[in-house]
Amino acid sequence: MDCADIIQLLSDYHDGALDEMLAGPVRTHLVLCLECGVIFNDLTLIVTQAVVLREGQGIALPDENVIWQRIGIIRRAPSRP
Amino acid sequence: MSVVEVETGEPTDLDLAQQSAAGDVSAFETLYRRHFRRVYLLCLRMLGNPAEAEDLTQETFTHLYNKIGSFRGDSAFTTWLHRLTVNQVLMHFRRRKSRPEFTTFDGETPIQIVRGTENPGKMPIVDRLVLEDAISKLPPGYRSIFVLHDVEGHEHGEIARMLGISEGTSKSQLHKARLKIRNLIREQAALN
Ligand SMILES: [Zn+2]
């Protein structure tokens, strides 16, 4: 397998979705080939950081009151005591 | 009711959904406030644009209000709402005729690999802002799959069902999305 073949497999390799017939050659290639090793490290960084995004820290949220108003569900009159 | 709910006295999502279905708007408002952040963030990630994400959040909750009676508590409410939100975003893509190109065959849009060998140690720091920026620049199809898999943690099988594509397409599009993000980050770093 050449570098192009290996690069095609890097996501599946990262995600543990390759059987050993393919994972073995990828593993060996990544040790020997600096270029593919760099690409694999980059993908790993991206996937690791993506998990952190899930919590959405630091994202400015819109005013939920405004969007609630826009949804425009008519409130029933408050019940009297 | 679970033990936790008894202790806190908080109504469950199912309670609130049933009350909402019976016309209790304040129960629905509680559900809205409980899940607003999660729905908005998912819309924002999939759309890459705050104004559109606000519109879709509004549409999703309007749709939710009409559909709330069909929630039976078979799955977690968050899972059900998540799926409903994804469907709203996909319908939005279809409406504006920018349906994500999920059906692209491998090889039609080869991702040029930005070589990093000259500076193997110089991948810029992939922090939250850098990654958010790159995701927002992805084509919608790549963005949807990257967000659903790598950010939201769905399996390819689930994504395939949600998007109406094959698992193989989901996998190959995810790989292209990751490579594209890598290129965007490296290109951006080269400009700085
Ligand atoms: Zn190589």
mmCIF file of C-alpha atoms in Angstrom, chain B residues 6 16 19 28 38 43 84 94 99 109 115 183 186:
data_model
loop_
_atom_site.group_PDB
_atom_site.id
_atom_site.type_symbol
_atom_site.label_atom_id
_atom_site.label_comp_id
_atom_site.label_asym_id
_atom_site.label_seq_id
_atom_site.Cartn_x
_atom_site.Cartn_y
_atom_site.Cartn_z
ATOM 1 C CA VAL B 6 -38.264 12.275 44.096
ATOM 2 C CA LEU B 16 -43.702 17.859 31.287
ATOM 3 C CA GLN B 19 -48.683 18.147 30.607
ATOM 4 C CA PHE B 28 -43.822 23.367 27.783
ATOM 5 C CA ARG B 38 -28.672 21.857 23.653
ATOM 6 C CA CYS B 43 -28.451 23.796 15.217
ATOM 7 C CA LEU B 84 -36.336 15.816 15.916
ATOM 8 C CA ARG B 94 -33.778 20.654 1.562
ATOM 9 C CA ARG B 99 -29.188 19.513 0.461
ATOM 10 C CA THR B 109 -14.150 15.372 -4.646
ATOM 11 C CA ARG B 115 1.676 18.183 3.404
ATOM 12 C CA ASN B 183 -6.443 21.458 5.557
ATOM 13 C CA ARG B 186 -3.189 24.372 8.255
#
